PDB file of C-alpha atoms in Angstrom:
ATOM      1  CA  MET A   1       5.527 -26.809 -20.995  1.00  0.00           C
ATOM      2  CA  ALA A   2       7.843 -23.984 -22.094  1.00  0.00           C
ATOM      3  CA  GLU A   3       5.123 -21.405 -21.520  1.00  0.00           C
ATOM      4  CA  GLN A   4       4.533 -22.696 -17.967  1.00  0.00           C
ATOM      5  CA  ARG A   5       8.286 -22.510 -17.269  1.00  0.00           C
ATOM      6  CA  ALA A   6       8.389 -18.918 -18.540  1.00  0.00           C
ATOM      7  CA  VAL A   7       5.525 -17.957 -16.211  1.00  0.00           C
ATOM      8  CA  GLU A   8       7.294 -19.572 -13.258  1.00  0.00           C
ATOM      9  CA  MET A   9      10.559 -17.795 -14.064  1.00  0.00           C
ATOM     10  CA  ARG A  10       8.776 -14.438 -14.358  1.00  0.00           C
ATOM     11  CA  ALA A  11       7.119 -14.972 -10.970  1.00  0.00           C
ATOM     12  CA  GLN A  12      10.471 -15.900  -9.444  1.00  0.00           C
ATOM     13  CA  ASP A  13      12.058 -12.762 -10.915  1.00  0.00           C
ATOM     14  CA  GLU A  14       9.240 -10.616  -9.504  1.00  0.00           C
ATOM     15  CA  ARG A  15       9.733 -12.109  -6.029  1.00  0.00           C
ATOM     16  CA  GLY A  16      13.463 -11.454  -6.293  1.00  0.00           C
ATOM     17  CA  VAL A  17      12.929  -7.830  -7.278  1.00  0.00           C
ATOM     18  CA  ALA A  18      10.423  -7.354  -4.436  1.00  0.00           C
ATOM     19  CA  ALA A  19      12.935  -8.827  -1.974  1.00  0.00           C
ATOM     20  CA  LEU A  20      15.619  -6.395  -3.202  1.00  0.00           C
ATOM     21  CA  TRP A  21      13.246  -3.440  -2.786  1.00  0.00           C
ATOM     22  CA  ASP A  22      12.449  -4.583   0.745  1.00  0.00           C
ATOM     23  CA  ARG A  23      16.128  -4.920   1.623  1.00  0.00           C
ATOM     24  CA  MET A  24      16.843  -1.439   0.277  1.00  0.00           C
ATOM     25  CA  ALA A  25      13.906   0.059   2.169  1.00  0.00           C
ATOM     26  CA  VAL A  26      15.034  -1.561   5.428  1.00  0.00           C
ATOM     27  CA  ASP A  27      18.600  -0.383   4.826  1.00  0.00           C
ATOM     28  CA  ASP A  28      17.244   3.174   4.321  1.00  0.00           C
ATOM     29  CA  LEU A  29      15.365   2.825   7.614  1.00  0.00           C
ATOM     30  CA  VAL A  30      18.645   2.091   9.429  1.00  0.00           C
ATOM     31  CA  THR A  31      20.349   5.035   7.698  1.00  0.00           C
ATOM     32  CA  GLY A  32      17.447   7.264   8.720  1.00  0.00           C
ATOM     33  CA  TYR A  33      17.830   6.086  12.305  1.00  0.00           C
ATOM     34  CA  ALA A  34      21.504   7.106  12.396  1.00  0.00           C
ATOM     35  CA  ALA A  35      20.805  10.503  10.850  1.00  0.00           C
ATOM     36  CA  ALA A  36      17.884  11.228  13.200  1.00  0.00           C
ATOM     37  CA  VAL A  37      19.964  10.467  16.301  1.00  0.00           C
ATOM     38  CA  ASP A  38      22.985  12.417  15.058  1.00  0.00           C
ATOM     39  CA  ASP A  39      20.896  15.432  14.029  1.00  0.00           C
ATOM     40  CA  GLY A  40      18.715  15.328  17.134  1.00  0.00           C
ATOM     41  CA  ASP A  41      15.666  15.148  14.853  1.00  0.00           C
ATOM     42  CA  TRP A  42      13.330  13.538  17.361  1.00  0.00           C
ATOM     43  CA  ASP A  43      10.246  13.883  15.180  1.00  0.00           C
ATOM     44  CA  GLU A  44      12.013  11.864  12.491  1.00  0.00           C
ATOM     45  CA  TYR A  45      13.215   9.374  15.140  1.00  0.00           C
ATOM     46  CA  ARG A  46       9.604   8.881  16.274  1.00  0.00           C
ATOM     47  CA  ALA A  47       8.432   8.442  12.662  1.00  0.00           C
ATOM     48  CA  LEU A  48      10.901   5.583  12.093  1.00  0.00           C
ATOM     49  CA  PHE A  49       9.255   3.379  14.737  1.00  0.00           C
ATOM     50  CA  ALA A  50       6.077   1.325  14.704  1.00  0.00           C
ATOM     51  CA  PRO A  51       3.650   2.275  17.528  1.00  0.00           C
ATOM     52  CA  GLU A  52       4.946  -0.605  19.688  1.00  0.00           C
ATOM     53  CA  GLY A  53       8.586   0.268  18.943  1.00  0.00           C
ATOM     54  CA  ARG A  54      11.225   0.089  21.652  1.00  0.00           C
ATOM     55  CA  ALA A  55      14.948   0.747  21.981  1.00  0.00           C
ATOM     56  CA  ASP A  56      17.503  -0.663  24.401  1.00  0.00           C
ATOM     57  CA  TYR A  57      20.786   1.181  24.966  1.00  0.00           C
ATOM     58  CA  ARG A  58      21.537  -0.349  28.370  1.00  0.00           C
ATOM     59  CA  SER A  59      24.749  -2.102  27.290  1.00  0.00           C
ATOM     60  CA  ALA A  60      26.102   1.359  26.427  1.00  0.00           C
ATOM     61  CA  GLY A  61      25.115   2.768  29.821  1.00  0.00           C
ATOM     62  CA  GLY A  62      21.804   4.072  28.543  1.00  0.00           C
ATOM     63  CA  ALA A  63      18.114   3.481  28.970  1.00  0.00           C
ATOM     64  CA  GLU A  64      15.503   1.080  27.591  1.00  0.00           C
ATOM     65  CA  GLY A  65      11.920   1.825  26.750  1.00  0.00           C
ATOM     66  CA  ASP A  66       9.272   2.914  24.311  1.00  0.00           C
ATOM     67  CA  VAL A  67       9.957   5.641  21.783  1.00  0.00           C
ATOM     68  CA  GLU A  68       8.816   8.560  23.970  1.00  0.00           C
ATOM     69  CA  THR A  69      10.952   7.336  26.869  1.00  0.00           C
ATOM     70  CA  MET A  70      13.929   7.083  24.550  1.00  0.00           C
ATOM     71  CA  VAL A  71      13.373  10.525  23.017  1.00  0.00           C
ATOM     72  CA  ARG A  72      13.366  12.062  26.507  1.00  0.00           C
ATOM     73  CA  TRP A  73      16.515  10.172  27.489  1.00  0.00           C
ATOM     74  CA  LEU A  74      18.360  10.908  24.225  1.00  0.00           C
ATOM     75  CA  THR A  75      17.398  14.593  24.346  1.00  0.00           C
ATOM     76  CA  GLU A  76      18.642  14.981  27.908  1.00  0.00           C
ATOM     77  CA  THR A  77      21.770  12.875  27.589  1.00  0.00           C
ATOM     78  CA  LEU A  78      23.041  13.718  24.128  1.00  0.00           C
ATOM     79  CA  GLY A  79      22.042  17.368  24.307  1.00  0.00           C
ATOM     80  CA  LEU A  80      23.734  17.837  27.653  1.00  0.00           C
ATOM     81  CA  PHE A  81      26.904  15.800  27.148  1.00  0.00           C
ATOM     82  CA  PHE A  82      27.446  15.272  23.406  1.00  0.00           C
ATOM     83  CA  PRO A  83      25.947  17.951  21.170  1.00  0.00           C
ATOM     84  CA  THR A  84      28.257  16.883  18.313  1.00  0.00           C
ATOM     85  CA  ARG A  85      27.950  13.256  17.227  1.00  0.00           C
ATOM     86  CA  GLN A  86      28.128  10.979  14.226  1.00  0.00           C
ATOM     87  CA  HIS A  87      26.883   7.410  13.832  1.00  0.00           C
ATOM     88  CA  LEU A  88      28.548   5.222  11.280  1.00  0.00           C
ATOM     89  CA  ILE A  89      26.510   2.041  10.835  1.00  0.00           C
ATOM     90  CA  VAL A  90      28.359  -0.467   8.668  1.00  0.00           C
ATOM     91  CA  ASP A  91      28.574  -4.153   7.717  1.00  0.00           C
ATOM     92  CA  ARG A  92      24.795  -4.387   7.541  1.00  0.00           C
ATOM     93  CA  HIS A  93      23.283  -7.831   7.236  1.00  0.00           C
ATOM     94  CA  VAL A  94      19.609  -7.504   6.260  1.00  0.00           C
ATOM     95  CA  GLU A  95      17.173 -10.410   6.214  1.00  0.00           C
ATOM     96  CA  THR A  96      13.502 -10.072   5.371  1.00  0.00           C
ATOM     97  CA  ASP A  97      10.559 -12.290   4.589  1.00  0.00           C
ATOM     98  CA  GLY A  98       8.542  -9.412   3.133  1.00  0.00           C
ATOM     99  CA  ALA A  99       6.574  -8.768   6.334  1.00  0.00           C
ATOM    100  CA  THR A 100       9.328  -8.540   8.960  1.00  0.00           C
ATOM    101  CA  ALA A 101      13.033  -7.830   8.840  1.00  0.00           C
ATOM    102  CA  THR A 102      16.138  -8.121  10.978  1.00  0.00           C
ATOM    103  CA  VAL A 103      19.352  -6.174  10.585  1.00  0.00           C
ATOM    104  CA  ARG A 104      22.656  -6.901  12.262  1.00  0.00           C
ATOM    105  CA  ALA A 105      25.071  -4.004  11.814  1.00  0.00           C
ATOM    106  CA  ASP A 106      28.261  -2.769  13.422  1.00  0.00           C
ATOM    107  CA  TYR A 107      28.578   0.824  14.554  1.00  0.00           C
ATOM    108  CA  TYR A 108      31.289   3.357  15.298  1.00  0.00           C
ATOM    109  CA  ASN A 109      30.132   6.447  17.167  1.00  0.00           C
ATOM    110  CA  PRO A 110      32.505   9.359  17.797  1.00  0.00           C
ATOM    111  CA  MET A 111      31.053  12.190  19.893  1.00  0.00           C
ATOM    112  CA  ARG A 112      32.290  15.578  21.025  1.00  0.00           C
ATOM    113  CA  SER A 113      31.298  17.444  24.156  1.00  0.00           C
ATOM    114  CA  GLY A 114      32.277  20.794  22.662  1.00  0.00           C
ATOM    115  CA  SER A 115      31.612  22.458  19.356  1.00  0.00           C
ATOM    116  CA  ALA A 116      31.997  20.813  15.973  1.00  0.00           C
ATOM    117  CA  GLU A 117      35.119  22.920  15.344  1.00  0.00           C
ATOM    118  CA  SER A 118      37.031  20.994  18.024  1.00  0.00           C
ATOM    119  CA  ALA A 119      39.718  18.752  16.602  1.00  0.00           C
ATOM    120  CA  ALA A 120      38.967  15.316  18.010  1.00  0.00           C
ATOM    121  CA  PRO A 121      36.114  13.453  19.658  1.00  0.00           C
ATOM    122  CA  ASP A 122      36.041  13.287  23.467  1.00  0.00           C
ATOM    123  CA  PHE A 123      34.311   9.934  23.387  1.00  0.00           C
ATOM    124  CA  GLU A 124      34.221   7.049  20.951  1.00  0.00           C
ATOM    125  CA  CYS A 125      32.394   3.773  21.158  1.00  0.00           C
ATOM    126  CA  GLY A 126      31.646   0.855  18.930  1.00  0.00           C
ATOM    127  CA  GLY A 127      29.565  -2.256  18.882  1.00  0.00           C
ATOM    128  CA  ARG A 128      26.731  -3.954  17.088  1.00  0.00           C
ATOM    129  CA  TYR A 129      23.104  -3.043  16.587  1.00  0.00           C
ATOM    130  CA  ALA A 130      20.266  -5.521  16.304  1.00  0.00           C
ATOM    131  CA  PHE A 131      17.296  -3.955  14.513  1.00  0.00           C
ATOM    132  CA  THR A 132      13.922  -5.547  13.916  1.00  0.00           C
ATOM    133  CA  ALA A 133      11.286  -4.011  11.687  1.00  0.00           C
ATOM    134  CA  ARG A 134       7.922  -4.774  10.184  1.00  0.00           C
ATOM    135  CA  ARG A 135       6.055  -3.619   7.134  1.00  0.00           C
ATOM    136  CA  THR A 136       3.213  -1.236   7.985  1.00  0.00           C
ATOM    137  CA  GLU A 137       0.737   0.726   5.883  1.00  0.00           C
ATOM    138  CA  ALA A 138       3.189   3.634   6.143  1.00  0.00           C
ATOM    139  CA  GLY A 139       6.149   1.501   5.024  1.00  0.00           C
ATOM    140  CA  TRP A 140       8.849  -0.282   6.995  1.00  0.00           C
ATOM    141  CA  ARG A 141       9.053   0.738  10.667  1.00  0.00           C
ATOM    142  CA  LEU A 142      11.374  -0.264  13.498  1.00  0.00           C
ATOM    143  CA  THR A 143       9.931  -2.456  16.217  1.00  0.00           C
ATOM    144  CA  HIS A 144      13.095  -2.904  18.269  1.00  0.00           C
ATOM    145  CA  VAL A 145      16.594  -1.452  18.348  1.00  0.00           C
ATOM    146  CA  VAL A 146      19.210  -2.951  20.647  1.00  0.00           C
ATOM    147  CA  ALA A 147      22.735  -1.551  20.952  1.00  0.00           C
ATOM    148  CA  HIS A 148      25.407  -4.009  22.053  1.00  0.00           C
ATOM    149  CA  GLU A 149      28.406  -1.863  22.948  1.00  0.00           C
ATOM    150  CA  LYS A 150      31.708  -3.735  22.557  1.00  0.00           C
ATOM    151  CA  TRP A 151      34.232  -1.027  23.386  1.00  0.00           C
ATOM    152  CA  ARG A 152      34.619   2.614  24.337  1.00  0.00           C
ATOM    153  CA  ARG A 153      37.418   5.129  24.576  1.00  0.00           C
TER     154      ARG A 153
END
C-alpha cells in the first residue's frame, strides 16, 4: 500500500514539474514576441508562430491576418511611424493542459517617432493581449494573438 502511494506521489510530482516547464516555455514565447516586435526582428516573429498562426491588432487601429500579412503591416507601420518602441507585457496569466495554452496579459507600449535619444514617447497605449499557443515538434508556438487596446495617449 505504501509503495503504491509513493509511486502515485512521484507521478503527481512529475506532472507538476512538467506543467511548470510548460508554463515557463509559454511565458518565454510571450517575452520573445515582445522582443521581436520591438526589435523589428521579423524572422524571429515568424518563428514564434505555428503555420496557421494569426494576429489581430484591429482594436488598436491595426490589421488582422496570417503571419506574413502581419509582418508586412508591422514593417510598414512601425518602421514608418514608430522606429523606437518598447513592449512591456505584464500580469501574465498562463494556463496550459500540456498540448495547448492560453495567456492573458496586460501591456504598456510607449513608442517614439524620432530617435531613441528623444526624451519622451510621442505615443503610448495600453491594453490586454490574449495569446493562444500549441505544442509543436519545434516547441511551443503561437496560434493566435489578439490585442485589446484599452487606452492611448
